[in-house]
Amino acid sequence: MLNLLRNLLAILFGVLLGATVNMALIHISPALIPPPAGVDVTNTESLSLGIDLFEPKHFVMPFLAHALGTLAGAMIAYLIAAKHKHRFAYLIGVFFLCGGVAASFMIPAPGWFIALDLVIAYLPMAWFAILAGQRIQPHH
């Protein structure tokens, strides 16, 4: 019963921490890298109309939000899970990958960014979380 509780908490905290890191980085993004003049990044219609004004630098923070959110979520899931820790880290990676796929249909972005984001920001970050987790909890 304790293992089940730990595994459920691993999923819950993995999703919550990952989403929190993601949203925090998205929230501060315009202050660090201002969007093009006249584009409201909180409005999908404004994004659609102004997407051609975006430069590669404007995609750095969204990528980092996705990658670091997944990394943090997968890491906490790995550390909390009772057994089969890598499966829980990858579960979080897949969860956020599904969110990335959904976002790619809803939020306008160039194809190169969508491809880079979907290929690198999710499952590889879960793998890195596993590697880091194994160093933090060796042979656990």
mmCIF file with all atom_site columns, C-alpha atoms in Angstrom:
data_model
loop_
_atom_site.group_PDB
_atom_site.id
_atom_site.type_symbol
_atom_site.label_atom_id
_atom_site.label_alt_id
_atom_site.label_comp_id
_atom_site.label_asym_id
_atom_site.label_entity_id
_atom_site.label_seq_id
_atom_site.pdbx_PDB_ins_code
_atom_site.Cartn_x
_atom_site.Cartn_y
_atom_site.Cartn_z
_atom_site.occupancy
_atom_site.B_iso_or_equiv
_atom_site.pdbx_formal_charge
_atom_site.auth_seq_id
_atom_site.auth_comp_id
_atom_site.auth_asym_id
_atom_site.auth_atom_id
_atom_site.pdbx_PDB_model_num
ATOM 1   C CA . MET A 1 1   ? 0.000  0.000  0.000   1.00 0.00 ? 1   MET A CA 1
ATOM 2   C CA . LEU A 1 2   ? 2.858  2.392  0.818   1.00 0.00 ? 2   LEU A CA 1
ATOM 3   C CA . ASN A 1 3   ? 4.469  1.716  -2.563  1.00 0.00 ? 3   ASN A CA 1
ATOM 4   C CA . LEU A 1 4   ? 1.210  2.515  -4.348  1.00 0.00 ? 4   LEU A CA 1
ATOM 5   C CA . LEU A 1 5   ? 0.902  5.775  -2.423  1.00 0.00 ? 5   LEU A CA 1
ATOM 6   C CA . ARG A 1 6   ? 4.491  6.737  -3.227  1.00 0.00 ? 6   ARG A CA 1
ATOM 7   C CA . ASN A 1 7   ? 3.966  5.947  -6.908  1.00 0.00 ? 7   ASN A CA 1
ATOM 8   C CA . LEU A 1 8   ? 0.764  8.006  -7.060  1.00 0.00 ? 8   LEU A CA 1
ATOM 9   C CA . LEU A 1 9   ? 2.532  10.881 -5.316  1.00 0.00 ? 9   LEU A CA 1
ATOM 10  C CA . ALA A 1 10  ? 5.408  10.559 -7.796  1.00 0.00 ? 10  ALA A CA 1
ATOM 11  C CA . ILE A 1 11  ? 2.976  11.124 -10.657 1.00 0.00 ? 11  ILE A CA 1
ATOM 12  C CA . LEU A 1 12  ? 1.091  13.924 -8.914  1.00 0.00 ? 12  LEU A CA 1
ATOM 13  C CA . PHE A 1 13  ? 4.198  15.831 -7.829  1.00 0.00 ? 13  PHE A CA 1
ATOM 14  C CA . GLY A 1 14  ? 5.900  15.177 -11.162 1.00 0.00 ? 14  GLY A CA 1
ATOM 15  C CA . VAL A 1 15  ? 3.037  16.748 -13.072 1.00 0.00 ? 15  VAL A CA 1
ATOM 16  C CA . LEU A 1 16  ? 2.616  19.616 -10.586 1.00 0.00 ? 16  LEU A CA 1
ATOM 17  C CA . LEU A 1 17  ? 6.299  20.513 -10.373 1.00 0.00 ? 17  LEU A CA 1
ATOM 18  C CA . GLY A 1 18  ? 6.800  20.190 -14.126 1.00 0.00 ? 18  GLY A CA 1
ATOM 19  C CA . ALA A 1 19  ? 3.796  22.401 -14.863 1.00 0.00 ? 19  ALA A CA 1
ATOM 20  C CA . THR A 1 20  ? 4.887  24.953 -12.259 1.00 0.00 ? 20  THR A CA 1
ATOM 21  C CA . VAL A 1 21  ? 8.402  25.236 -13.691 1.00 0.00 ? 21  VAL A CA 1
ATOM 22  C CA . ASN A 1 22  ? 6.990  25.428 -17.223 1.00 0.00 ? 22  ASN A CA 1
ATOM 23  C CA . MET A 1 23  ? 4.488  28.162 -16.383 1.00 0.00 ? 23  MET A CA 1
ATOM 24  C CA . ALA A 1 24  ? 6.980  30.173 -14.303 1.00 0.00 ? 24  ALA A CA 1
ATOM 25  C CA . LEU A 1 25  ? 9.414  30.272 -17.222 1.00 0.00 ? 25  LEU A CA 1
ATOM 26  C CA . ILE A 1 26  ? 6.662  31.137 -19.699 1.00 0.00 ? 26  ILE A CA 1
ATOM 27  C CA . HIS A 1 27  ? 5.475  33.893 -17.350 1.00 0.00 ? 27  HIS A CA 1
ATOM 28  C CA . ILE A 1 28  ? 8.899  35.557 -17.080 1.00 0.00 ? 28  ILE A CA 1
ATOM 29  C CA . SER A 1 29  ? 9.777  35.008 -20.739 1.00 0.00 ? 29  SER A CA 1
ATOM 30  C CA . PRO A 1 30  ? 8.516  38.371 -22.084 1.00 0.00 ? 30  PRO A CA 1
ATOM 31  C CA . ALA A 1 31  ? 10.570 40.222 -19.455 1.00 0.00 ? 31  ALA A CA 1
ATOM 32  C CA . LEU A 1 32  ? 13.747 38.395 -20.498 1.00 0.00 ? 32  LEU A CA 1
ATOM 33  C CA . ILE A 1 33  ? 13.175 38.318 -24.257 1.00 0.00 ? 33  ILE A CA 1
ATOM 34  C CA . PRO A 1 34  ? 10.512 40.861 -25.229 1.00 0.00 ? 34  PRO A CA 1
ATOM 35  C CA . PRO A 1 35  ? 8.151  39.728 -28.000 1.00 0.00 ? 35  PRO A CA 1
ATOM 36  C CA . PRO A 1 36  ? 8.031  41.670 -31.256 1.00 0.00 ? 36  PRO A CA 1
ATOM 37  C CA . ALA A 1 37  ? 6.277  45.036 -30.990 1.00 0.00 ? 37  ALA A CA 1
ATOM 38  C CA . GLY A 1 38  ? 2.504  44.732 -31.157 1.00 0.00 ? 38  GLY A CA 1
ATOM 39  C CA . VAL A 1 39  ? 2.354  40.971 -30.448 1.00 0.00 ? 39  VAL A CA 1
ATOM 40  C CA . ASP A 1 40  ? 0.461  39.855 -27.355 1.00 0.00 ? 40  ASP A CA 1
ATOM 41  C CA . VAL A 1 41  ? 1.928  36.477 -26.406 1.00 0.00 ? 41  VAL A CA 1
ATOM 42  C CA . THR A 1 42  ? -1.053 35.743 -24.144 1.00 0.00 ? 42  THR A CA 1
ATOM 43  C CA . ASN A 1 43  ? -3.456 35.889 -27.105 1.00 0.00 ? 43  ASN A CA 1
ATOM 44  C CA . THR A 1 44  ? -3.478 33.077 -29.690 1.00 0.00 ? 44  THR A CA 1
ATOM 45  C CA . GLU A 1 45  ? -4.966 35.332 -32.387 1.00 0.00 ? 45  GLU A CA 1
ATOM 46  C CA . SER A 1 46  ? -2.253 37.959 -31.836 1.00 0.00 ? 46  SER A CA 1
ATOM 47  C CA . LEU A 1 47  ? 0.385  35.212 -31.939 1.00 0.00 ? 47  LEU A CA 1
ATOM 48  C CA . SER A 1 48  ? -1.026 33.863 -35.202 1.00 0.00 ? 48  SER A CA 1
ATOM 49  C CA . LEU A 1 49  ? -0.988 37.303 -36.798 1.00 0.00 ? 49  LEU A CA 1
ATOM 50  C CA . GLY A 1 50  ? 2.507  38.159 -35.575 1.00 0.00 ? 50  GLY A CA 1
ATOM 51  C CA . ILE A 1 51  ? 4.302  34.793 -35.735 1.00 0.00 ? 51  ILE A CA 1
ATOM 52  C CA . ASP A 1 52  ? 6.276  35.904 -38.817 1.00 0.00 ? 52  ASP A CA 1
ATOM 53  C CA . LEU A 1 53  ? 7.836  38.674 -36.702 1.00 0.00 ? 53  LEU A CA 1
ATOM 54  C CA . PHE A 1 54  ? 9.357  36.184 -34.264 1.00 0.00 ? 54  PHE A CA 1
ATOM 55  C CA . GLU A 1 55  ? 13.074 35.444 -34.427 1.00 0.00 ? 55  GLU A CA 1
ATOM 56  C CA . PRO A 1 56  ? 14.772 32.274 -33.135 1.00 0.00 ? 56  PRO A CA 1
ATOM 57  C CA . LYS A 1 57  ? 15.558 34.087 -29.850 1.00 0.00 ? 57  LYS A CA 1
ATOM 58  C CA . HIS A 1 58  ? 11.826 34.298 -29.132 1.00 0.00 ? 58  HIS A CA 1
ATOM 59  C CA . PHE A 1 59  ? 11.643 30.507 -28.966 1.00 0.00 ? 59  PHE A CA 1
ATOM 60  C CA . VAL A 1 60  ? 14.439 30.036 -26.428 1.00 0.00 ? 60  VAL A CA 1
ATOM 61  C CA . MET A 1 61  ? 12.256 30.530 -23.351 1.00 0.00 ? 61  MET A CA 1
ATOM 62  C CA . PRO A 1 62  ? 9.356  28.345 -24.550 1.00 0.00 ? 62  PRO A CA 1
ATOM 63  C CA . PHE A 1 63  ? 11.852 25.578 -25.306 1.00 0.00 ? 63  PHE A CA 1
ATOM 64  C CA . LEU A 1 64  ? 13.519 25.964 -21.901 1.00 0.00 ? 64  LEU A CA 1
ATOM 65  C CA . ALA A 1 65  ? 10.112 26.005 -20.211 1.00 0.00 ? 65  ALA A CA 1
ATOM 66  C CA . HIS A 1 66  ? 9.181  22.704 -21.842 1.00 0.00 ? 66  HIS A CA 1
ATOM 67  C CA . ALA A 1 67  ? 12.582 21.083 -21.302 1.00 0.00 ? 67  ALA A CA 1
ATOM 68  C CA . LEU A 1 68  ? 13.208 22.249 -17.734 1.00 0.00 ? 68  LEU A CA 1
ATOM 69  C CA . GLY A 1 69  ? 9.595  21.634 -16.715 1.00 0.00 ? 69  GLY A CA 1
ATOM 70  C CA . THR A 1 70  ? 9.848  18.072 -17.960 1.00 0.00 ? 70  THR A CA 1
ATOM 71  C CA . LEU A 1 71  ? 13.271 17.619 -16.364 1.00 0.00 ? 71  LEU A CA 1
ATOM 72  C CA . ALA A 1 72  ? 12.052 18.853 -12.965 1.00 0.00 ? 72  ALA A CA 1
ATOM 73  C CA . GLY A 1 73  ? 8.846  16.811 -13.098 1.00 0.00 ? 73  GLY A CA 1
ATOM 74  C CA . ALA A 1 74  ? 10.597 13.629 -14.193 1.00 0.00 ? 74  ALA A CA 1
ATOM 75  C CA . MET A 1 75  ? 13.292 14.115 -11.561 1.00 0.00 ? 75  MET A CA 1
ATOM 76  C CA . ILE A 1 76  ? 10.850 14.460 -8.665  1.00 0.00 ? 76  ILE A CA 1
ATOM 77  C CA . ALA A 1 77  ? 8.856  11.489 -9.968  1.00 0.00 ? 77  ALA A CA 1
ATOM 78  C CA . TYR A 1 78  ? 12.040 9.414  -10.108 1.00 0.00 ? 78  TYR A CA 1
ATOM 79  C CA . LEU A 1 79  ? 13.040 10.407 -6.584  1.00 0.00 ? 79  LEU A CA 1
ATOM 80  C CA . ILE A 1 80  ? 9.606  9.736  -5.053  1.00 0.00 ? 80  ILE A CA 1
ATOM 81  C CA . ALA A 1 81  ? 8.610  6.533  -6.878  1.00 0.00 ? 81  ALA A CA 1
ATOM 82  C CA . ALA A 1 82  ? 8.938  3.354  -4.822  1.00 0.00 ? 82  ALA A CA 1
ATOM 83  C CA . LYS A 1 83  ? 10.072 0.966  -7.583  1.00 0.00 ? 83  LYS A CA 1
ATOM 84  C CA . HIS A 1 84  ? 10.613 1.059  -11.342 1.00 0.00 ? 84  HIS A CA 1
ATOM 85  C CA . LYS A 1 85  ? 11.648 4.679  -10.918 1.00 0.00 ? 85  LYS A CA 1
ATOM 86  C CA . HIS A 1 86  ? 12.667 5.111  -14.544 1.00 0.00 ? 86  HIS A CA 1
ATOM 87  C CA . ARG A 1 87  ? 9.142  4.215  -15.666 1.00 0.00 ? 87  ARG A CA 1
ATOM 88  C CA . PHE A 1 88  ? 7.690  7.039  -13.613 1.00 0.00 ? 88  PHE A CA 1
ATOM 89  C CA . ALA A 1 89  ? 10.227 9.521  -14.958 1.00 0.00 ? 89  ALA A CA 1
ATOM 90  C CA . TYR A 1 90  ? 9.377  8.470  -18.507 1.00 0.00 ? 90  TYR A CA 1
ATOM 91  C CA . LEU A 1 91  ? 5.656  8.616  -17.698 1.00 0.00 ? 91  LEU A CA 1
ATOM 92  C CA . ILE A 1 92  ? 6.093  12.282 -16.821 1.00 0.00 ? 92  ILE A CA 1
ATOM 93  C CA . GLY A 1 93  ? 8.098  12.789 -20.021 1.00 0.00 ? 93  GLY A CA 1
ATOM 94  C CA . VAL A 1 94  ? 5.314  11.211 -22.077 1.00 0.00 ? 94  VAL A CA 1
ATOM 95  C CA . PHE A 1 95  ? 2.681  13.267 -20.259 1.00 0.00 ? 95  PHE A CA 1
ATOM 96  C CA . PHE A 1 96  ? 4.447  16.518 -21.158 1.00 0.00 ? 96  PHE A CA 1
ATOM 97  C CA . LEU A 1 97  ? 5.201  15.256 -24.679 1.00 0.00 ? 97  LEU A CA 1
ATOM 98  C CA . CYS A 1 98  ? 1.459  14.800 -25.180 1.00 0.00 ? 98  CYS A CA 1
ATOM 99  C CA . GLY A 1 99  ? 0.998  18.386 -23.986 1.00 0.00 ? 99  GLY A CA 1
ATOM 100 C CA . GLY A 1 100 ? 3.648  19.516 -26.454 1.00 0.00 ? 100 GLY A CA 1
ATOM 101 C CA . VAL A 1 101 ? 1.917  17.711 -29.311 1.00 0.00 ? 101 VAL A CA 1
ATOM 102 C CA . ALA A 1 102 ? -1.413 19.293 -28.338 1.00 0.00 ? 102 ALA A CA 1
ATOM 103 C CA . ALA A 1 103 ? 0.208  22.736 -28.081 1.00 0.00 ? 103 ALA A CA 1
ATOM 104 C CA . SER A 1 104 ? 1.763  22.332 -31.533 1.00 0.00 ? 104 SER A CA 1
ATOM 105 C CA . PHE A 1 105 ? -1.764 22.195 -32.956 1.00 0.00 ? 105 PHE A CA 1
ATOM 106 C CA . MET A 1 106 ? -3.104 25.089 -30.862 1.00 0.00 ? 106 MET A CA 1
ATOM 107 C CA . ILE A 1 107 ? -0.241 27.594 -30.623 1.00 0.00 ? 107 ILE A CA 1
ATOM 108 C CA . PRO A 1 108 ? 1.327  28.906 -33.824 1.00 0.00 ? 108 PRO A CA 1
ATOM 109 C CA . ALA A 1 109 ? 5.026  28.164 -34.203 1.00 0.00 ? 109 ALA A CA 1
ATOM 110 C CA . PRO A 1 110 ? 7.402  27.444 -37.083 1.00 0.00 ? 110 PRO A CA 1
ATOM 111 C CA . GLY A 1 111 ? 7.949  23.827 -38.050 1.00 0.00 ? 111 GLY A CA 1
ATOM 112 C CA . TRP A 1 112 ? 11.620 23.847 -37.015 1.00 0.00 ? 112 TRP A CA 1
ATOM 113 C CA . PHE A 1 113 ? 10.664 24.847 -33.465 1.00 0.00 ? 113 PHE A CA 1
ATOM 114 C CA . ILE A 1 114 ? 7.903  22.255 -33.192 1.00 0.00 ? 114 ILE A CA 1
ATOM 115 C CA . ALA A 1 115 ? 10.262 19.518 -34.403 1.00 0.00 ? 115 ALA A CA 1
ATOM 116 C CA . LEU A 1 116 ? 13.087 20.592 -32.077 1.00 0.00 ? 116 LEU A CA 1
ATOM 117 C CA . ASP A 1 117 ? 10.714 20.926 -29.143 1.00 0.00 ? 117 ASP A CA 1
ATOM 118 C CA . LEU A 1 118 ? 8.993  17.565 -29.596 1.00 0.00 ? 118 LEU A CA 1
ATOM 119 C CA . VAL A 1 119 ? 12.222 15.652 -30.227 1.00 0.00 ? 119 VAL A CA 1
ATOM 120 C CA . ILE A 1 120 ? 14.455 17.165 -27.530 1.00 0.00 ? 120 ILE A CA 1
ATOM 121 C CA . ALA A 1 121 ? 12.387 18.842 -24.785 1.00 0.00 ? 121 ALA A CA 1
ATOM 122 C CA . TYR A 1 122 ? 10.512 15.846 -23.423 1.00 0.00 ? 122 TYR A CA 1
ATOM 123 C CA . LEU A 1 123 ? 11.782 12.253 -23.537 1.00 0.00 ? 123 LEU A CA 1
ATOM 124 C CA . PRO A 1 124 ? 15.482 13.185 -23.548 1.00 0.00 ? 124 PRO A CA 1
ATOM 125 C CA . MET A 1 125 ? 14.835 15.381 -20.505 1.00 0.00 ? 125 MET A CA 1
ATOM 126 C CA . ALA A 1 126 ? 13.157 12.454 -18.741 1.00 0.00 ? 126 ALA A CA 1
ATOM 127 C CA . TRP A 1 127 ? 16.256 10.395 -19.555 1.00 0.00 ? 127 TRP A CA 1
ATOM 128 C CA . PHE A 1 128 ? 18.517 13.115 -18.115 1.00 0.00 ? 128 PHE A CA 1
ATOM 129 C CA . ALA A 1 129 ? 16.326 13.167 -14.998 1.00 0.00 ? 129 ALA A CA 1
ATOM 130 C CA . ILE A 1 130 ? 16.860 9.409  -14.632 1.00 0.00 ? 130 ILE A CA 1
ATOM 131 C CA . LEU A 1 131 ? 20.634 9.817  -14.961 1.00 0.00 ? 131 LEU A CA 1
ATOM 132 C CA . ALA A 1 132 ? 20.644 12.592 -12.358 1.00 0.00 ? 132 ALA A CA 1
ATOM 133 C CA . GLY A 1 133 ? 18.280 10.648 -10.103 1.00 0.00 ? 133 GLY A CA 1
ATOM 134 C CA . GLN A 1 134 ? 20.589 7.626  -10.211 1.00 0.00 ? 134 GLN A CA 1
ATOM 135 C CA . ARG A 1 135 ? 23.425 9.843  -8.991  1.00 0.00 ? 135 ARG A CA 1
ATOM 136 C CA . ILE A 1 136 ? 21.291 11.263 -6.184  1.00 0.00 ? 136 ILE A CA 1
ATOM 137 C CA . GLN A 1 137 ? 19.845 7.875  -5.164  1.00 0.00 ? 137 GLN A CA 1
ATOM 138 C CA . PRO A 1 138 ? 22.427 5.311  -6.234  1.00 0.00 ? 138 PRO A CA 1
ATOM 139 C CA . HIS A 1 139 ? 21.157 1.717  -6.198  1.00 0.00 ? 139 HIS A CA 1
ATOM 140 C CA . HIS A 1 140 ? 17.949 2.685  -4.473  1.00 0.00 ? 140 HIS A CA 1
#
